[in-house]
Coordinates of C-alpha atoms in Angstrom, one line a residue:
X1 CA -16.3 -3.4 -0.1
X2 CA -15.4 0.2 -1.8
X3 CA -15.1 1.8 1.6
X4 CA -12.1 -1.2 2.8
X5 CA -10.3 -1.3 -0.8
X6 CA -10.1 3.1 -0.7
X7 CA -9.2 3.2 3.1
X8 CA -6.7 0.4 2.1
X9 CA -5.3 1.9 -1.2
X10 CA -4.4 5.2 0.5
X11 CA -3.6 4.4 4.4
X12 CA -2.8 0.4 3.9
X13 CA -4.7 0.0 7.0
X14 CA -8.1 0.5 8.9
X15 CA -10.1 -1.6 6.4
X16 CA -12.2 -2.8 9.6
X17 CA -12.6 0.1 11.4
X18 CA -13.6 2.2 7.9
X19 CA -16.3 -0.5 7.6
X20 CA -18.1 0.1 10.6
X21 CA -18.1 3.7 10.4
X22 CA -20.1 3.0 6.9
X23 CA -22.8 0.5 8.5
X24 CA -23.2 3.2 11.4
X25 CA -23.6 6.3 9.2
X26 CA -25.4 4.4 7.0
X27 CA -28.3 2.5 8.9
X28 CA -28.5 5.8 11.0
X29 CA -28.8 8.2 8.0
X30 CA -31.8 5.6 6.2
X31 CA -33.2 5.7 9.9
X32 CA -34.2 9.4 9.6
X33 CA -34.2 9.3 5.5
X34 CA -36.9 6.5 6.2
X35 CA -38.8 9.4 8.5
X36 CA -38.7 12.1 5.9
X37 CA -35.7 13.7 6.7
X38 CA -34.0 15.3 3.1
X39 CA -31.0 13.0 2.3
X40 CA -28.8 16.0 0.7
X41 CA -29.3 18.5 4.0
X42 CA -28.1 14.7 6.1
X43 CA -25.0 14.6 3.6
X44 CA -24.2 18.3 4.1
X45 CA -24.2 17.7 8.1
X46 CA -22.5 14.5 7.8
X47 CA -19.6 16.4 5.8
X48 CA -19.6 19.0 7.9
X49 CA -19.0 17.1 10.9
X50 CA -16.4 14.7 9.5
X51 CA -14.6 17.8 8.5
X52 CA -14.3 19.1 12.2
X53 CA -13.3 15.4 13.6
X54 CA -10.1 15.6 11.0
X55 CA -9.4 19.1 12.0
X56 CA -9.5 17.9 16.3
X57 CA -7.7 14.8 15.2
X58 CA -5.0 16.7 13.7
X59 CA -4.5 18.2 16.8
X60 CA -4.6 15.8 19.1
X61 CA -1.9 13.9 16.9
X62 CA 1.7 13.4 18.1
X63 CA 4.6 12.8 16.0
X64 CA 6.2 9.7 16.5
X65 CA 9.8 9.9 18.2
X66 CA 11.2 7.0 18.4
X67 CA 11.9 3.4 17.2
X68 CA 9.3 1.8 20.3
X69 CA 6.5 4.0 19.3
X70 CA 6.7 2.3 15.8
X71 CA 6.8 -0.8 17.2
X72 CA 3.8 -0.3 19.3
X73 CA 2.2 0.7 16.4
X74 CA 3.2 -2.2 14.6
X75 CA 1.7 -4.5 17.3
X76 CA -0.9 -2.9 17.4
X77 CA -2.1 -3.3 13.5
X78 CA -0.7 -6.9 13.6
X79 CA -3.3 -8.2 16.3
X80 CA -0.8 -7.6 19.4
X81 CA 2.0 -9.8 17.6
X82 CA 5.0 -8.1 19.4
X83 CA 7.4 -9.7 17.2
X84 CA 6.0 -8.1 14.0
X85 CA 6.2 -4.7 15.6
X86 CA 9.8 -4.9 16.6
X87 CA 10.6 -6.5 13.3
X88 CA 8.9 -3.3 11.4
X89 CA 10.9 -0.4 13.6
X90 CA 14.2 -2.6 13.0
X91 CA 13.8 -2.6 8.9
X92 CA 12.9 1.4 9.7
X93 CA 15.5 1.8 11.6
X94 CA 18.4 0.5 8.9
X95 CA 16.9 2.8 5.5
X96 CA 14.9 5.1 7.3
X97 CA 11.5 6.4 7.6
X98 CA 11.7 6.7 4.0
X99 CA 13.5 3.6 3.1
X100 CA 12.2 0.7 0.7
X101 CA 11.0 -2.6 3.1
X102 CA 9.9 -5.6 1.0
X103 CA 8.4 -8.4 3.0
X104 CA 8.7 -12.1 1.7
X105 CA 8.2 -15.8 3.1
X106 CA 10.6 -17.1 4.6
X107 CA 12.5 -20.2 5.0
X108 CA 12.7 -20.8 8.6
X109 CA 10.5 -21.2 11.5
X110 CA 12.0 -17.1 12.8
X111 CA 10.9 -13.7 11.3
X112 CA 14.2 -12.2 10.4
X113 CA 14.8 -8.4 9.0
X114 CA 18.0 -8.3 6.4
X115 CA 19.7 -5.3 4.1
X116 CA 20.3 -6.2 0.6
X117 CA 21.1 -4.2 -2.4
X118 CA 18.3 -2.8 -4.5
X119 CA 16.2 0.3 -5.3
X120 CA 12.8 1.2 -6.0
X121 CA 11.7 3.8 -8.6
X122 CA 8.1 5.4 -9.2
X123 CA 6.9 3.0 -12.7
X124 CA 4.7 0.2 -12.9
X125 CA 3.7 -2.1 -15.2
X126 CA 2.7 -1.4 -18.8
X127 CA 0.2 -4.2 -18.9
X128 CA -2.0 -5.7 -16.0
X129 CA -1.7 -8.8 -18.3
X130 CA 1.4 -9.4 -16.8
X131 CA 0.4 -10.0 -13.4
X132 CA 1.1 -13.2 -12.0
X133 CA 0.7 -12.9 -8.0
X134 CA -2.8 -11.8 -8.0
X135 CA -3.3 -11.9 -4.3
X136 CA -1.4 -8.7 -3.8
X137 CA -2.2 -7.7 -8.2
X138 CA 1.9 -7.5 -8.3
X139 CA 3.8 -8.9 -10.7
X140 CA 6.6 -10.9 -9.1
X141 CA 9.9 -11.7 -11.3
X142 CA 12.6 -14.8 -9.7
X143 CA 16.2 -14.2 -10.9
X144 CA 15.1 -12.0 -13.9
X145 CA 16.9 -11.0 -17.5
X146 CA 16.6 -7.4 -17.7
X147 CA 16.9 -5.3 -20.6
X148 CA 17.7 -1.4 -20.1
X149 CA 16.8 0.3 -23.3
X150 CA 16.7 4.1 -23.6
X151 CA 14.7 4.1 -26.8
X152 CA 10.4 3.3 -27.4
X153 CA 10.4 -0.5 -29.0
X154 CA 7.9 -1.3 -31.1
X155 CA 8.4 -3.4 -33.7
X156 CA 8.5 -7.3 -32.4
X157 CA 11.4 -8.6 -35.5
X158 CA 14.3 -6.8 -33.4
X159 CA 13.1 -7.9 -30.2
X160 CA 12.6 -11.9 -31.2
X161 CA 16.1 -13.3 -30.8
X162 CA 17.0 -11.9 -27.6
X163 CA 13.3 -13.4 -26.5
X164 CA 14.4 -16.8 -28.0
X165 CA 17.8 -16.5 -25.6
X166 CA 16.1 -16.0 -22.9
X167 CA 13.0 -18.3 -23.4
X168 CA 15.9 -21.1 -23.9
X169 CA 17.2 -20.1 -20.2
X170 CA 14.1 -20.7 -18.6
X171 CA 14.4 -17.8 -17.0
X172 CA 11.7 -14.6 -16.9
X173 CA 12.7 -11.1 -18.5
X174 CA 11.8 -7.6 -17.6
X175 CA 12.0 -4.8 -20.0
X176 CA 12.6 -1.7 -19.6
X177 CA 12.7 1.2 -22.2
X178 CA 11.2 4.5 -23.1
X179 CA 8.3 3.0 -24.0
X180 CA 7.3 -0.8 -25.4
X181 CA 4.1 -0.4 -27.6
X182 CA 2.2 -2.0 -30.2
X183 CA 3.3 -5.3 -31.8
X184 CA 6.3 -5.6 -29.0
X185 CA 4.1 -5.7 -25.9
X186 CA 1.3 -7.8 -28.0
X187 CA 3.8 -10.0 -28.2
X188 CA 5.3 -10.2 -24.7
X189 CA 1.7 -10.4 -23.5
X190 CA 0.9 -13.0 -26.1
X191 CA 4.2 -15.3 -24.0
X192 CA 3.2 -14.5 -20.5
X193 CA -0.4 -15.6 -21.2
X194 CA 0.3 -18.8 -23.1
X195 CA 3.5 -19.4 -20.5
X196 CA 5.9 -19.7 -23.2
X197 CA 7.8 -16.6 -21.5
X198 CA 7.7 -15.2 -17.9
X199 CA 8.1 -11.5 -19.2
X200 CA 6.9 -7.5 -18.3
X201 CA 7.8 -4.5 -19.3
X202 CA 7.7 -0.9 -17.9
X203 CA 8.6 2.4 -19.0
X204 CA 12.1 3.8 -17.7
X205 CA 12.0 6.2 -14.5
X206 CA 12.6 9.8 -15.2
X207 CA 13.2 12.2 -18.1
X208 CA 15.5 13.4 -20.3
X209 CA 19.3 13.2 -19.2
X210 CA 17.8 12.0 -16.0
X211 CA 16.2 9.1 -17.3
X212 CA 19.8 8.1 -19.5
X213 CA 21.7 8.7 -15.8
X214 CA 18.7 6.4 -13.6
X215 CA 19.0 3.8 -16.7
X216 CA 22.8 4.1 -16.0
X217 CA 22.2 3.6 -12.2
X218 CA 20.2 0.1 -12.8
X219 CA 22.8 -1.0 -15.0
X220 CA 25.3 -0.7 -12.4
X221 CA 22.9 -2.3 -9.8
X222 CA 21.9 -5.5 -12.3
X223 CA 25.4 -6.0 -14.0
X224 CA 23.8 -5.3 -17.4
X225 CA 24.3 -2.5 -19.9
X226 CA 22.7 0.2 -20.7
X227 CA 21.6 0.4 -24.7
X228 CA 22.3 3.8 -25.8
X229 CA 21.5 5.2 -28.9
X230 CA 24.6 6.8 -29.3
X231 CA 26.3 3.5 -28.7
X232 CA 25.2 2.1 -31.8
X233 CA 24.5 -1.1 -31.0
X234 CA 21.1 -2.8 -32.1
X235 CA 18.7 -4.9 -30.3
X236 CA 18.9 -8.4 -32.5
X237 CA 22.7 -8.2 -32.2
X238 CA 22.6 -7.9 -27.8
X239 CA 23.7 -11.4 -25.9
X240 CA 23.1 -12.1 -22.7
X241 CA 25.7 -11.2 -21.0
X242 CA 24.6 -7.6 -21.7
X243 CA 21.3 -8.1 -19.5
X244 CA 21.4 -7.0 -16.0
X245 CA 20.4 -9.6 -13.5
X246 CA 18.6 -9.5 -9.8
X247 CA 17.6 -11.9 -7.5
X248 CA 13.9 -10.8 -7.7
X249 CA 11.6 -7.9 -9.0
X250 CA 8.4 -6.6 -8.1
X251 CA 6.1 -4.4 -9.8
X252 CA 2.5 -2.9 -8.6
X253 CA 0.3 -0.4 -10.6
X254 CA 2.8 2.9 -9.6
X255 CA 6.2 1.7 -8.8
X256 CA 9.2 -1.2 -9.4
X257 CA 11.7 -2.5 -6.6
X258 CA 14.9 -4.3 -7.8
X259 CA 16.3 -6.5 -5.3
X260 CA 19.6 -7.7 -4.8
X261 CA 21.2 -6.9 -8.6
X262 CA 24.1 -9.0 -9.7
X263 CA 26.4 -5.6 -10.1
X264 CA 29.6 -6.3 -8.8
X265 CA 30.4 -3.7 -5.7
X266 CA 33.4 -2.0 -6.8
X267 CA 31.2 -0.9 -9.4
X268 CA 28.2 0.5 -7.2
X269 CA 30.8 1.6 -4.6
X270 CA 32.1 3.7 -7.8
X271 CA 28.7 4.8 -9.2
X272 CA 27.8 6.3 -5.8
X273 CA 31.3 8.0 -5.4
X274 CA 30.6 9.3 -9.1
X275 CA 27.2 10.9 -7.8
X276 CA 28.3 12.0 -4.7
X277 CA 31.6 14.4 -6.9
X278 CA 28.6 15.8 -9.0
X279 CA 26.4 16.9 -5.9
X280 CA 29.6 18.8 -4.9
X281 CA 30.1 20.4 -8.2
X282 CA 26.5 21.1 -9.4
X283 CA 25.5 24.9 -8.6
X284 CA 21.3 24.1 -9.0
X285 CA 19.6 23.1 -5.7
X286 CA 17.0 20.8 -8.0
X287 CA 20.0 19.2 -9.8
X288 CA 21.1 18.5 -6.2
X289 CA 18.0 17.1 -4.7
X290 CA 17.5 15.3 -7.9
X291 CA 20.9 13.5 -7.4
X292 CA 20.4 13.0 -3.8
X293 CA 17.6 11.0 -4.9
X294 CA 19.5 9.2 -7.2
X295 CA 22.1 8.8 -4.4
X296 CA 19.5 7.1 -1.9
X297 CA 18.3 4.8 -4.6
X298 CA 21.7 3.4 -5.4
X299 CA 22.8 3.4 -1.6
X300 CA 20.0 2.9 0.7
X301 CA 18.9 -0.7 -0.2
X302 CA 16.3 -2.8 0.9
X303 CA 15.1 -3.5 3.7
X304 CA 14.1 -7.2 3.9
X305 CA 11.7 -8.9 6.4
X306 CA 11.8 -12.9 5.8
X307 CA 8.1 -13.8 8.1
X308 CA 9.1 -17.4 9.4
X309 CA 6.6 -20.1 10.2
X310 CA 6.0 -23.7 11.1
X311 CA 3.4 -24.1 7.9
X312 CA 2.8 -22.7 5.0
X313 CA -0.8 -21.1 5.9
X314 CA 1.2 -20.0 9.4
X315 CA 3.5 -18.0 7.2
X316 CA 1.2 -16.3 4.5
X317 CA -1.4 -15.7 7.2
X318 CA 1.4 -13.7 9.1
X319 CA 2.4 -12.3 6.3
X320 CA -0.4 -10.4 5.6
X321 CA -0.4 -9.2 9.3
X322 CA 3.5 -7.9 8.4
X323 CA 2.0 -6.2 5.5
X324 CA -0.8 -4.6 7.1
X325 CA 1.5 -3.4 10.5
X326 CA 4.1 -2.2 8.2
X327 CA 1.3 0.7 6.3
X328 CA 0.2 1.5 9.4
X329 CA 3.9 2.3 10.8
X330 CA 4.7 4.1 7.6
X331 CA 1.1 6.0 7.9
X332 CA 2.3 6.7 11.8
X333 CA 5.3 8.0 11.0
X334 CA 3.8 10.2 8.2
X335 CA 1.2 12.4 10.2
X336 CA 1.7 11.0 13.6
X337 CA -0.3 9.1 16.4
X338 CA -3.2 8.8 18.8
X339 CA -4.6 7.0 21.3
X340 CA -6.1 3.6 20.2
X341 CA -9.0 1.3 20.8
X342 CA -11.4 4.1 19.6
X343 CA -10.6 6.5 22.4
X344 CA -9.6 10.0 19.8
X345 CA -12.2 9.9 17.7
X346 CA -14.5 9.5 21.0
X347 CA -12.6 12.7 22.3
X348 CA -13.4 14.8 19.2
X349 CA -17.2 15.2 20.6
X350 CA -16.7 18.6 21.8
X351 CA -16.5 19.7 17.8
X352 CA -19.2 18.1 17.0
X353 CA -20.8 20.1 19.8
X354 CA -19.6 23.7 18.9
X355 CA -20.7 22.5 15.1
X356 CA -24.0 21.3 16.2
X357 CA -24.7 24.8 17.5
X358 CA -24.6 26.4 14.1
X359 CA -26.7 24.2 12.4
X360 CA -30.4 23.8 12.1
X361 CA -32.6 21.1 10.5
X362 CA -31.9 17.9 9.3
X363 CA -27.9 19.3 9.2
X364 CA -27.8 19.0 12.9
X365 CA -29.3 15.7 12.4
X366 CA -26.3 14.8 10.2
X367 CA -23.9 15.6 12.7
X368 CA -25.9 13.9 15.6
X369 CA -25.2 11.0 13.0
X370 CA -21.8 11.3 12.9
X371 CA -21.3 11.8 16.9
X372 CA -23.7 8.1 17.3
X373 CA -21.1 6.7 14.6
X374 CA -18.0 7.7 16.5
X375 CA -18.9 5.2 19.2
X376 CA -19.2 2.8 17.1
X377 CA -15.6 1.3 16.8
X378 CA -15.5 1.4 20.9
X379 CA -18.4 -0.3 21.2
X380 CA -17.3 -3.2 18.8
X381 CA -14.1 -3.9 20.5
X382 CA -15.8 -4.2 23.9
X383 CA -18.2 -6.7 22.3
X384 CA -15.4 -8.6 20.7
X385 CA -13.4 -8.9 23.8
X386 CA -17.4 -10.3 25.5
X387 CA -18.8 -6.8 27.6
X388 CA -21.6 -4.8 26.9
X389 CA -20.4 -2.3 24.6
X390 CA -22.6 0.5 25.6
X391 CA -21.2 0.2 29.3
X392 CA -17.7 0.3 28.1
X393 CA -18.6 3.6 25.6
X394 CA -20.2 5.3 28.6
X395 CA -17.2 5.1 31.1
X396 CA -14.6 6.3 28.6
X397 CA -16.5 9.2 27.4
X398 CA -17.2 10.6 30.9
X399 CA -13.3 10.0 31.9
X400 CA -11.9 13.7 31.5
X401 CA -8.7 12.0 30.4
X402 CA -7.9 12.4 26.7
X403 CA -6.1 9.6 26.5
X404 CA -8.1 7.3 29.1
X405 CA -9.6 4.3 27.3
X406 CA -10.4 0.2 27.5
X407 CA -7.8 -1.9 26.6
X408 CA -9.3 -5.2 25.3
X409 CA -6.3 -7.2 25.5
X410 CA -5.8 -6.8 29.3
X411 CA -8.9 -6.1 30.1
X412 CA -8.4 -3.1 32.2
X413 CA -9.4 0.7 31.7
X414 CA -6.0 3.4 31.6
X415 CA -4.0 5.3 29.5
X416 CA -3.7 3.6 25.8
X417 CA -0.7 6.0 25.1
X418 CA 1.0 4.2 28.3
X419 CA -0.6 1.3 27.2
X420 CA 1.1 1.1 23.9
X421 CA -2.2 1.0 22.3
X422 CA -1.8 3.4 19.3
X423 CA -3.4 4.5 16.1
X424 CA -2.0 6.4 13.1
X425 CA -4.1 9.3 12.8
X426 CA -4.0 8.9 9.1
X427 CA -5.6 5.2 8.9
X428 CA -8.2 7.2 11.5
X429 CA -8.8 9.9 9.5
X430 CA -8.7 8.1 5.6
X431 CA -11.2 5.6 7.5
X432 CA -13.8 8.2 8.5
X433 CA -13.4 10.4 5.6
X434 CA -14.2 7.4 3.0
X435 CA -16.7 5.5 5.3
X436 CA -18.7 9.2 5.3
X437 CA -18.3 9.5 1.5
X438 CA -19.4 6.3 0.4
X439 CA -22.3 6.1 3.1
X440 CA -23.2 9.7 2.1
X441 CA -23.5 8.7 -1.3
X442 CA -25.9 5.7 -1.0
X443 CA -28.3 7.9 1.3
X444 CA -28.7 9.9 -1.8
X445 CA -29.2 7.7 -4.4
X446 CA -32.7 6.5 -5.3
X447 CA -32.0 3.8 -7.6
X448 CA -28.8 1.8 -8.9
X449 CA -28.0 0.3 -12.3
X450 CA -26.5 -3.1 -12.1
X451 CA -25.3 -5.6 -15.1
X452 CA -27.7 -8.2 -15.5
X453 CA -26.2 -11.6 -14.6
X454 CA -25.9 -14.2 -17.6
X455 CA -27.8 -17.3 -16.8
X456 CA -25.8 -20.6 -17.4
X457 CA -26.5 -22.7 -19.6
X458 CA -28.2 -26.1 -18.7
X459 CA -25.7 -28.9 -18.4
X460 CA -26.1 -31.4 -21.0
X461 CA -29.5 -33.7 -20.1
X462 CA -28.7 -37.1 -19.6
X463 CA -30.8 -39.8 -21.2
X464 CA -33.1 -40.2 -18.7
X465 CA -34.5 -36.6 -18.9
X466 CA -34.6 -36.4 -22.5
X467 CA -38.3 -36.0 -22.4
X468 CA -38.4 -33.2 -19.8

């Protein structure tokens, strides 16, 4: 479970194939632990050789050129969905490689891709308490209130009529300030839990005159105002009409998106126009890159994929596939490719080899663990798809074709590059690296300290056992 939630925190992808790396390093390593082997010489050699399989992955990697090789990754991670992987590349294509994509159910029966407004900025939540999509542990605002606050709020008195405004609308609210602490977020946790307020909070991006320019930026975006010190103006006295709007907001643990803000577009159009005169005046190149950022926020939007669907399990099942193809593109397009279906890491053997060679004892025996694990992924596909997985492992590694592997949705042997059966190399590599740790680990330890369950309490006896 560790080894699939790390490999999917970092890479978004390659929870499955990270998993059976771990049961084969494992169930090898307590093989020869089980023998008399010493578990910490078998970690060394296991580290050692997972080491030089990331260094010949990184060189057999290609970079991704173009919009089909994203989609064939896409396809790819999304069980051989074309659709989805075409979908991806398109949202990539309109904000770049770079670019903010969102993913949502849709309303029809077709997976669409759409720009809207928005931006995206590096600050989560300030509470996990306000969580209320706990499937993806996001919290997910419909047409939001949003207050843009430049100072910390902490006392609740100032904050209570403009929470008795909104509460009134029905609507949720999203705060945003230097910092919300003590009795303020109490008591915006205190309404979310009890449901008498859909509300979160989160500290504002940036620092300094920064932040004041980015708070600026989401005003523009939302409609709302931005509450300046300097402006005078005090919390219990603000209406709603000076609260920015969106159509929805998202937050995880690290960043916030903002999509689709009710700022009128003569007013973004002149916001951007604004920033774009002071990245030709300023004469620092971190004031520049700093309001290029800025720039990209404001401008670039968000990409939008609507997943479409007959039913509602059809839609959330594809959904997930979306979510999981879309990582794996990003990860693709962030250190590059190889060849799927378990084919690269197979070719990474000959390191292992020269590796071997400078080893002795139960080291060598570590690496010789990690070659036996490397077939492991091949050898699962070709037993999924109903052939003798052995058989299949054998032909490819004797084929002195690096890219020559089994494709298990054809059934036929051939080039996966040509194939379109792709891998990012960083899913591959997070994968191995995390499956070796965590496997590694276990070998080593003699003894684990778990919480002791509580035992329920009987239910209450009825009469007829009242003398048991």
């Amino acid at each position: 479970k560790e080894v699939a939630k790390k490999t999917s925190d970092v890479a978004g992808d390659g929870t499955t194939t990270a998993t059976i790396y771990a049961e084969a390093i494992y169930d090898e390593g307590l093989k020869n632990v089980a023998a008399g082997a010493n578990a910490m010489e078998l970690k060394r050699g296991i580290e050692g050789a997972v080491n030089a399989v990331v260094e010949a992955l990184a060189k057999m990697s290609v970079p991704v050129k173009n919009s089909e090789q994203v989609a064939q990754v896409g396809t790819c991670a999304a069980n051989q969905d074309e659709e989805i992987g075409k979908k991806i590349a398109e949202a990539m294509d309109k904000v770049g490689k770079d670019g903010v994509i969102t993913v949502e159910e849709g309303k029809t029966l077709e997976t669409t891709v759409e720009l809207v407004e928005g931006m995206q900025f590096d600050k989560g939540y300030l509470s996990p308490h306000f969580i209320n999509d706990f499937q993806s542990m996001q919290v997910s605002l419909e047409k939001p209130y949003i207050l843009i606050h430049e100072k910390k709020i902490s006392t609740v008195k100032d904050l209570i009529p403009l929470l008795e405004k909104v509460a009134r609308q029905g609507r949720p609210l999203l705060v945003i300030a230097e910092d919300i602490e003590g009795e303020a977020l109490a008591t915006l946790v205190v309404n979310k839990l009890r449901g008498t307020l859909h509300c979160a909070a989160l500290k504002a991006p940036g620092f300094g005159d920064r932040r004041k320019a980015m708070l600026e930026d989401i005003a523009v975006l939302t409609g709302g105002r931005a509450i300046f010190e300097d402006l005078g103006i005090s919390l219990e006295n603000l209406d709603l009409s000076d609260l920015g709007q969106a159509k929805k907001v998202t937050i995880d643990k690290e960043n916030t998106t903002l999509i689709e803000g009710a700022g009128s577009t003569s007013a973004i159009k002149g916001r951007i126009e604004q920033i774009k005169t002071e990245i030709e005046q300023t004469t620092s190149d971190y004031d520049r890159e700093k309001l290029e950022e800025r720039l990209a926020k404001l401008a670039g939007g968000v990409a939008q994929i609507n997943v479409g669907g007959a039913t509602e399990v059809e839609v959330k099942e594809r959904k997930a596939r979306v979510e999981d193809a879309m990582h794996a593109c990003r990860a693709a397009v962030e250190e590059g490719i190889l060849p799927g279906g378990g084919v690269a890491v197979l070719r990474c053997t000959k390191a292992l080899d020269n590796l071997r060679n400078k080893l002795t004892g139960d080291q060598k025996t570590g690496v010789d663990i990690v070659r036996r694990a490397l077939v492991a992924p091949i050898r699962q596909i070709a037993q999924n798809a109903g052939l003798d997985g052995s058989i299949v492992a054998q032909k490819v590694t004797e084929s002195s074709e690096a890219n020559f592997g089994y494709n298990a949705l054809t059934g036929e042997y051939g080039d996966m590059v040509k194939m379109g059966v792709l891998v990012p190399t960083k899913v591959e590599r997070i994968a191995l690296q995390n499956a070796a740790s965590i496997a590694a680990l276990l070998l080593t330890t003699d003894a684990i300290v778990s919480e002791i369950k509580e035992e329920k309490k009987d239910k209450a006896k009825s009469p007829g056992h009242m003398y048991d």
